[in-house]
mmCIF file of C-alpha atoms in Angstrom:
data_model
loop_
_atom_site.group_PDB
_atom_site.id
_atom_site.type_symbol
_atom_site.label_atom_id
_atom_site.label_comp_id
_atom_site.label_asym_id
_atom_site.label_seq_id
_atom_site.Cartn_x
_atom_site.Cartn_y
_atom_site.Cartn_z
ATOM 1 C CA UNK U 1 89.108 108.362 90.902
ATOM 2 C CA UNK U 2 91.238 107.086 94.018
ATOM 3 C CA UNK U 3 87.138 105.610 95.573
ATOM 4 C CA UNK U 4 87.234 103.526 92.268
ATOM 5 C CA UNK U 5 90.385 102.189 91.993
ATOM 6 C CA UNK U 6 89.800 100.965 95.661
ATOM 7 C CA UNK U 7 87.128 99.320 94.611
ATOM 8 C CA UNK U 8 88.341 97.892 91.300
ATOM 9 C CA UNK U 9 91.196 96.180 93.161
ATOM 10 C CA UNK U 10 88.876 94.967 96.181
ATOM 11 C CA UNK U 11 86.987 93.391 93.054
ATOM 12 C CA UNK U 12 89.930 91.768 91.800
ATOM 13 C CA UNK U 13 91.556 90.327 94.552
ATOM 14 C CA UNK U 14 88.232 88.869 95.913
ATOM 15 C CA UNK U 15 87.774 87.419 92.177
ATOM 16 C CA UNK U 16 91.178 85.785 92.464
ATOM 17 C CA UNK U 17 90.994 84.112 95.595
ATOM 18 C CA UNK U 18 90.175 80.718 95.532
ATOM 19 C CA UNK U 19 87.795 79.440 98.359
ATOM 20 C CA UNK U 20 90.161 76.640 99.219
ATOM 21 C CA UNK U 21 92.821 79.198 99.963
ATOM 22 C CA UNK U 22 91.398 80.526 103.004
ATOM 23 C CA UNK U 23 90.065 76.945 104.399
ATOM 24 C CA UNK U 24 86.393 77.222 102.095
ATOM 25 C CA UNK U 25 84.728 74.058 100.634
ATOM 26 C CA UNK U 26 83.361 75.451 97.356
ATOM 27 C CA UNK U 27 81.174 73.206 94.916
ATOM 28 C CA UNK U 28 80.343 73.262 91.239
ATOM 29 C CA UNK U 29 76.837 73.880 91.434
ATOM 30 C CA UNK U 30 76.815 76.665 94.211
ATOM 31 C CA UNK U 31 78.959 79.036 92.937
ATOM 32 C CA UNK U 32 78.817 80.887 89.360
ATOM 33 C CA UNK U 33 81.962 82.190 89.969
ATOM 34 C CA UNK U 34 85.540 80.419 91.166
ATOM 35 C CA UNK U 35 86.054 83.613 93.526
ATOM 36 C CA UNK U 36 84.760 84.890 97.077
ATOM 37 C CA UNK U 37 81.429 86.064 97.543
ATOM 38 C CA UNK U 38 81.516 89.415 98.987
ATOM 39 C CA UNK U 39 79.424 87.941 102.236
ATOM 40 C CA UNK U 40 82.512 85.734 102.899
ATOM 41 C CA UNK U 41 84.987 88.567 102.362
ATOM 42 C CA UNK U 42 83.141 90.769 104.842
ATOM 43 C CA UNK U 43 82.484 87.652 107.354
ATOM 44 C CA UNK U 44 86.645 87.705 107.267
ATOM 45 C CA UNK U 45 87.138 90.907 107.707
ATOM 46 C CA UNK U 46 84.616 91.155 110.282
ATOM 47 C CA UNK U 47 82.436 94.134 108.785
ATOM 48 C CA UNK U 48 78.834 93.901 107.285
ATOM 49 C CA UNK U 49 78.341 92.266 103.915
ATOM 50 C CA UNK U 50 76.446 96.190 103.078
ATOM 51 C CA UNK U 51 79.510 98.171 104.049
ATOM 52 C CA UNK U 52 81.814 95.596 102.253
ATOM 53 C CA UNK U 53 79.502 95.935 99.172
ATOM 54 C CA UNK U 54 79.962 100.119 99.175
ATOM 55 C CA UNK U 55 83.382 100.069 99.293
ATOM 56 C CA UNK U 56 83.114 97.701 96.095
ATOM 57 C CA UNK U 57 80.896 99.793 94.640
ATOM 58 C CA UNK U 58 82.780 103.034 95.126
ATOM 59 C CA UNK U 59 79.955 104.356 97.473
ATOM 60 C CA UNK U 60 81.272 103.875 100.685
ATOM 61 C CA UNK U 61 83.381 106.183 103.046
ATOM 62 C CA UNK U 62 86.943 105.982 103.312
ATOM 63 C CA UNK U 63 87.685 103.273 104.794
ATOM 64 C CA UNK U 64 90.128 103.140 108.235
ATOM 65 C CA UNK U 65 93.641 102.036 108.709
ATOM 66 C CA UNK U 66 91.563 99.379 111.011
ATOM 67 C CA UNK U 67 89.116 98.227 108.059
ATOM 68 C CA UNK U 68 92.052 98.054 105.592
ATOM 69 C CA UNK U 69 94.543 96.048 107.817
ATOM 70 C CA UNK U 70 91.358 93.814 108.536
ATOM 71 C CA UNK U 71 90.378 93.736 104.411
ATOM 72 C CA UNK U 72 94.314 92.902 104.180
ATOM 73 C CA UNK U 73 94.136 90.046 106.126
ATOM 74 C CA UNK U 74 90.814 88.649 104.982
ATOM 75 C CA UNK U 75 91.854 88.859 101.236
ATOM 76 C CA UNK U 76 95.642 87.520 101.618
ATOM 77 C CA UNK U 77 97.530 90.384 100.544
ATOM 78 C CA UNK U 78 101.315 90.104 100.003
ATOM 79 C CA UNK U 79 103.274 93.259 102.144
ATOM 80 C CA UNK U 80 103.264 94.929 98.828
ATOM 81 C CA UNK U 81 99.599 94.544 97.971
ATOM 82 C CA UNK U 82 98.771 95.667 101.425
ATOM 83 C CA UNK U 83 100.435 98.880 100.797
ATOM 84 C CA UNK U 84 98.853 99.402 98.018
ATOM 85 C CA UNK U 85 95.545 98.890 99.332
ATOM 86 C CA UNK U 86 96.713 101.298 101.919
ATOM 87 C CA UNK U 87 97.577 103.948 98.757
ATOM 88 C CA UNK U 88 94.644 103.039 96.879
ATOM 89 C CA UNK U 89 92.628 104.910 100.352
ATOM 90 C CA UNK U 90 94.917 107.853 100.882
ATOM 91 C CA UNK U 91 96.634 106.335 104.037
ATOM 92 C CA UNK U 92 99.769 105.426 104.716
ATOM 93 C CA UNK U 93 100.402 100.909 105.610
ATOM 94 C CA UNK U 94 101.583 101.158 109.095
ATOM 95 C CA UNK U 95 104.263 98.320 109.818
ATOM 96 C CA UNK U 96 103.070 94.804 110.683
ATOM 97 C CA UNK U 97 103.463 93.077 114.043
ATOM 98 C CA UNK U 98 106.731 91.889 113.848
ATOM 99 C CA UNK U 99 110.067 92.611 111.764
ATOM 100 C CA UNK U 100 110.725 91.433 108.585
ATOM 101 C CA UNK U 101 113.592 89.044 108.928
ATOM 102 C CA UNK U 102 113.717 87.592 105.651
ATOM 103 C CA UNK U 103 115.384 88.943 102.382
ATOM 104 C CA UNK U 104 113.860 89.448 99.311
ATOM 105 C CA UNK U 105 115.101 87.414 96.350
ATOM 106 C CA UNK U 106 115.643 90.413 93.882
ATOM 107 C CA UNK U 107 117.812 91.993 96.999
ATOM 108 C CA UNK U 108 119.829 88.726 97.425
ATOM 109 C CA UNK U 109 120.625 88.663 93.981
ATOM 110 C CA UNK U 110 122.054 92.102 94.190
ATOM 111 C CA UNK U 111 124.464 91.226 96.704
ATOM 112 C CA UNK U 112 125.778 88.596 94.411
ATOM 113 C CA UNK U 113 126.383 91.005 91.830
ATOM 114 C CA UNK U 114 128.576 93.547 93.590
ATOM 115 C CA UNK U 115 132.015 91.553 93.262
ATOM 116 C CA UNK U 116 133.853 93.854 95.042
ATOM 117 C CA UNK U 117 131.776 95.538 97.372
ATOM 118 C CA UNK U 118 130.546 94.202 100.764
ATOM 119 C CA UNK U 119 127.575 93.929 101.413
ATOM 120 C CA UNK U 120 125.230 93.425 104.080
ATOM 121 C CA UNK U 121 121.096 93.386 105.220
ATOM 122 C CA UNK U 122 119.927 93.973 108.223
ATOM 123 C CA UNK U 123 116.449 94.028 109.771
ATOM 124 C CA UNK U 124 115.083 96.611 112.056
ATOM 125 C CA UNK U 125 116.565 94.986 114.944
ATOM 126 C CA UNK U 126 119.982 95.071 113.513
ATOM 127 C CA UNK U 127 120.138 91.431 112.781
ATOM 128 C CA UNK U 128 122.090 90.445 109.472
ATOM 129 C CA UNK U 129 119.728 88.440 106.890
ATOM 130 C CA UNK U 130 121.791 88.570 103.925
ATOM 131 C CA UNK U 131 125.512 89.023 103.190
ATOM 132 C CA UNK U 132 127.906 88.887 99.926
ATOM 133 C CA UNK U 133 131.277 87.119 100.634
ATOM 134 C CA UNK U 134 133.647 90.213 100.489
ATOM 135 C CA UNK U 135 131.472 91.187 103.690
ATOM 136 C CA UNK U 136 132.072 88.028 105.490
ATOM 137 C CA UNK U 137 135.966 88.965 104.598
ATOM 138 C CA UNK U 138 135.588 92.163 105.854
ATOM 139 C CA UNK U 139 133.451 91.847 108.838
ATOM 140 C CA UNK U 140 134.468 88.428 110.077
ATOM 141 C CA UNK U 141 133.477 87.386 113.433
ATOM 142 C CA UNK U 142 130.841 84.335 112.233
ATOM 143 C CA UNK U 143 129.187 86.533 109.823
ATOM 144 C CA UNK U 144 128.355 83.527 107.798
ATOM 145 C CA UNK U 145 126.317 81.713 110.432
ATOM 146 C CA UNK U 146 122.625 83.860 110.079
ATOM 147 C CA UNK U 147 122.623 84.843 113.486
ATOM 148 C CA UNK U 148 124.686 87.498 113.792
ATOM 149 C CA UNK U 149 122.931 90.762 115.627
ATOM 150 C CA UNK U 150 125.147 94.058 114.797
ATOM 151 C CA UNK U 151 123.472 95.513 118.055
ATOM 152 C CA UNK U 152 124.478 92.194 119.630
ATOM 153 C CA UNK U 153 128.183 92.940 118.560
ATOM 154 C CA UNK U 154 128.350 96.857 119.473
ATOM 155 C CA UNK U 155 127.456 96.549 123.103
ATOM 156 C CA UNK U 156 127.599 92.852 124.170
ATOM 157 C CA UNK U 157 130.882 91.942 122.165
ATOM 158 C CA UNK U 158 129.330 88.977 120.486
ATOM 159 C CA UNK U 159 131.462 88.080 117.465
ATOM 160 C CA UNK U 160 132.979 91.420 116.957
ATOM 161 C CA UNK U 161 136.286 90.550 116.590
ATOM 162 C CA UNK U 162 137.252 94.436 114.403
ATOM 163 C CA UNK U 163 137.766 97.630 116.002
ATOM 164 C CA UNK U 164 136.417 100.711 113.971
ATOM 165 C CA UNK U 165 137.204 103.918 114.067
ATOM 166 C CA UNK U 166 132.493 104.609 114.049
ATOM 167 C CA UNK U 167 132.069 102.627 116.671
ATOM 168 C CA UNK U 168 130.934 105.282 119.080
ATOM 169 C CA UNK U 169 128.740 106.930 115.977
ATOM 170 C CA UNK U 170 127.555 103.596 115.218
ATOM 171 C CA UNK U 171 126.239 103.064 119.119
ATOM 172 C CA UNK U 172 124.263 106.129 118.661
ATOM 173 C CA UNK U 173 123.137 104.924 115.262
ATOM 174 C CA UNK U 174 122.039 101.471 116.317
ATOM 175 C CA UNK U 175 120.072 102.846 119.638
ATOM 176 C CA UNK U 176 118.247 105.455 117.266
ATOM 177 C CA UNK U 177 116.881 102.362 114.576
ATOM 178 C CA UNK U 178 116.386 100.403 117.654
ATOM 179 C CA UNK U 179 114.039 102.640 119.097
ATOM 180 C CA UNK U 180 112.257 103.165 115.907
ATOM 181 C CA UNK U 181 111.272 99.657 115.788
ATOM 182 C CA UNK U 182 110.376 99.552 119.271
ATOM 183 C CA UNK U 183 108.269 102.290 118.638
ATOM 184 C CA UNK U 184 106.988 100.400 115.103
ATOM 185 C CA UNK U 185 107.218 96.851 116.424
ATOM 186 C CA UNK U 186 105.906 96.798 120.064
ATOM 187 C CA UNK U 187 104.010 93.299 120.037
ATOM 188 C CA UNK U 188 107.489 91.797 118.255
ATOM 189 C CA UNK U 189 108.886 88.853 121.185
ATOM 190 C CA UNK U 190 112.085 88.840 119.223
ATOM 191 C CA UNK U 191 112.670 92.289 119.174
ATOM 192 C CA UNK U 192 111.678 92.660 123.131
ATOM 193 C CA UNK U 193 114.443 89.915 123.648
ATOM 194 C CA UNK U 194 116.865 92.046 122.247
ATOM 195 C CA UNK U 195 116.518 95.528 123.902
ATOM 196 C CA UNK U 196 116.229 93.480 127.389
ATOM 197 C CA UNK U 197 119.122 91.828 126.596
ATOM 198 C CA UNK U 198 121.217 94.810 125.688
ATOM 199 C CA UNK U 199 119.582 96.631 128.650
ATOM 200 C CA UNK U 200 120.549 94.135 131.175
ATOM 201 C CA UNK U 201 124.028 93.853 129.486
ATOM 202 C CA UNK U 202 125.551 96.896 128.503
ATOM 203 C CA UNK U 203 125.813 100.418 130.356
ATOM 204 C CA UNK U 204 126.543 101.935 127.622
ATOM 205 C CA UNK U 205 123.634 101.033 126.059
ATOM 206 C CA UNK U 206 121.480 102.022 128.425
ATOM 207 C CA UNK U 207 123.063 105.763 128.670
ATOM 208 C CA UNK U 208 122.911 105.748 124.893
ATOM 209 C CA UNK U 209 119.416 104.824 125.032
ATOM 210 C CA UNK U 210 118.339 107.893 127.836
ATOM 211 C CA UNK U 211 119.507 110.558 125.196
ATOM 212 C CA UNK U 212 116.957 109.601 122.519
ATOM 213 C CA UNK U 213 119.331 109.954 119.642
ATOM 214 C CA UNK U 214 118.367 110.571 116.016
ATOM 215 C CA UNK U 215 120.243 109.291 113.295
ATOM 216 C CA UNK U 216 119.804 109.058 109.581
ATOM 217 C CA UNK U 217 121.347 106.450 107.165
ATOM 218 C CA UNK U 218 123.427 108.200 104.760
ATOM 219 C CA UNK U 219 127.069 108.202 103.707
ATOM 220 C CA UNK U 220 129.815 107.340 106.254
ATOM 221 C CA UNK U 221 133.952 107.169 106.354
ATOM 222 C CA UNK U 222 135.343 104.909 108.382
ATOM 223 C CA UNK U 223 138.950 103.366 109.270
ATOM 224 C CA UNK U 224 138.808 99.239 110.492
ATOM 225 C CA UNK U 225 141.991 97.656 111.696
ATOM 226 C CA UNK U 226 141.419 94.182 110.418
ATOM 227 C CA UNK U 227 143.755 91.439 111.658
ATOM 228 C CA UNK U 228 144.964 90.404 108.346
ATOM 229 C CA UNK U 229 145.258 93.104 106.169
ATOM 230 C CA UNK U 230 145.629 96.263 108.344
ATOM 231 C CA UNK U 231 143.710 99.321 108.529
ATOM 232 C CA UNK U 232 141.702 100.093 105.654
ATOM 233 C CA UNK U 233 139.667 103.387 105.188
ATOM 234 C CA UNK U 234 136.239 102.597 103.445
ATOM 235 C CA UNK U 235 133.022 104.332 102.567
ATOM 236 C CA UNK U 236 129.377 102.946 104.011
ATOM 237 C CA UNK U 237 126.395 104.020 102.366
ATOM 238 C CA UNK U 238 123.177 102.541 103.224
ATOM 239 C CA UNK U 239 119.674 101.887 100.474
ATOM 240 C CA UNK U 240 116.411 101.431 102.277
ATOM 241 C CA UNK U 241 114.205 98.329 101.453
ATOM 242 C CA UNK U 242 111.205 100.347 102.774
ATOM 243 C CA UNK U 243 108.293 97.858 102.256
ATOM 244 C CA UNK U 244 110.175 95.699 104.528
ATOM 245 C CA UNK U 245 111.751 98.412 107.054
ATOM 246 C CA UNK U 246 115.386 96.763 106.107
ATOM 247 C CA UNK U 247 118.752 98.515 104.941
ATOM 248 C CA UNK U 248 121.190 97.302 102.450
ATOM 249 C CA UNK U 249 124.691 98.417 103.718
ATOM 250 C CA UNK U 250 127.454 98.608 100.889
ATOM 251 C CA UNK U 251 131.438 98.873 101.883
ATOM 252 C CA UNK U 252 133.205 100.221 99.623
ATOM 253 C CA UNK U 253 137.116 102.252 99.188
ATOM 254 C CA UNK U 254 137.960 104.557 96.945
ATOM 255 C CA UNK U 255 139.219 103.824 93.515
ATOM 256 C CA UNK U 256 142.946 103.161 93.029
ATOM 257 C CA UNK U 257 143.448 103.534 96.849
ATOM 258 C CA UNK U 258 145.727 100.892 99.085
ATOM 259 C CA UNK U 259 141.922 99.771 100.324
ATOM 260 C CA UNK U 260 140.324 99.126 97.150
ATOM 261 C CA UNK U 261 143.619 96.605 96.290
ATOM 262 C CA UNK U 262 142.865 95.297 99.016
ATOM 263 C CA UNK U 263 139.154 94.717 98.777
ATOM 264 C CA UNK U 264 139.774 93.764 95.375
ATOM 265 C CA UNK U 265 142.450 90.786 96.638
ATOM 266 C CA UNK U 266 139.907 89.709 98.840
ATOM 267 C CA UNK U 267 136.970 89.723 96.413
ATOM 268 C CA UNK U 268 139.209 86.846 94.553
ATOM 269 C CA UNK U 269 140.004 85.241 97.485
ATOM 270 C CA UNK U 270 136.456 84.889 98.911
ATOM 271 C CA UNK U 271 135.232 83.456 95.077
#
């Protein structure tokens, strides 16, 4: 069943792709259909126009992580289509070349709706992509400007202007996700930047780093003195965007506690 879906959506996608998306001049009279031709989707991907034609077919072998990245690539797929390609085969999408450093829409718009809980995005290189106002309250420190790094901040000091009572969990925490996308991003220039940076620049980091840790995202307590309102004890909890290796990180206090009247006076204050 799995061989023919594979080749039903291989079918579909080549039948929706316009010529002129991928750089083809098509004419009326040489084509009977406004798709590819299954020779041009094979001369893309870089396979023969027979083994192209058995996938579609449902007669051909399961195909490679290699032949789907390259069918990927020759028919356009969006991240999400790719993995389900990848699903469609019985493998699992290994991560692209670089990081995703852009938010989705439908996960921007969440952040909006969360009026009194901050909330943050980050890549796999720690850098913030999206934010919610009560964050920017919270977290301070140029937030707001789209190039904040919360590696950046742990170990180099760069607009961390809140001490926390995590901070030497959240050392381990960062070096353990940083590692991971080393390990799943090893051609990324931005992300190489970064660990030479923080390699060159902090000590700590570079101890930290030696150990190997392994950490988890899950539920955390933490205490941060801010300058303006005091110390506050909050909750973290952290959802996975997983088709784009990013984690949504939502501050909240506990109901009817001095915290959440504060979070709750700076919610109004941040509108």
């Amino acid at each position: 069943m799995a061989r023919h879906e594979l080749a039903r959506f291989l079918r579909d996608r080549r039948a929706g792709l316009r010529p002129h998306e991928i750089g083809l001049t098509a004419t009326g009279t040489d084509r009977r259909t406004p798709g590819l031709r299954r020779e041009e989707v094979a001369e893309l991907a870089h396979m023969s126009v027979d083994y192209y034609t058995r996938l579609e077919q449902a007669r051909g072998p399961r195909p490679s992580p290699r032949i789907l990245d390259a069918l990927s690539q020759a028919l356009r797929l969006t991240p999400p289509e790719r993995s389900h390609l990848f699903r469609l085969a019985g493998s699992s999408a290994p991560p692209g070349i670089s990081a995703v450093r852009r938010v989705r829409p439908h996960v921007a718009r969440m952040l909006e709706r969360l009026p009194e809980t901050g909330a943050i995005v980050t890549d796999a290189a720690y850098g913030v992509v999206a934010w919610n106002p009560l964050a920017q309250a919270l977290l301070g420190g140029g937030l707001g400007d789209g190039r904040t790094n919360l590696a950046r901040r742990r170990f180099l000091g760069q607009g961390r202007m809140y001490e926390s009572s995590s901070a030497e969990e959240f050392g381990h925490i960062v070096v353990a996700r940083l590692r991971r996308a080393a390990d799943r991003y090893p051609h990324d220039p931005q992300l190489a930047a970064l660990l030479a940076e923080l390699h060159t620049g902090s000590e700590e980091f570079r101890q930290i780093w030696q150990t190997r840790p392994v950490h988890a995202p899950g539920h955390r307590t933490k205490t941060l003195d801010h300058p303006e309102t005091g110390t506050l004890r909050l909750n973290c909890d952290v959802l996975l965007v997983p088709e784009d290796d990013q984690e949504v990180v939502l501050i909240t206090a506990d109901p009817g506690s001095p915290a959440a009247r504060t979070m709750h006076r700076l919610a109004r204050q941040a509108t």
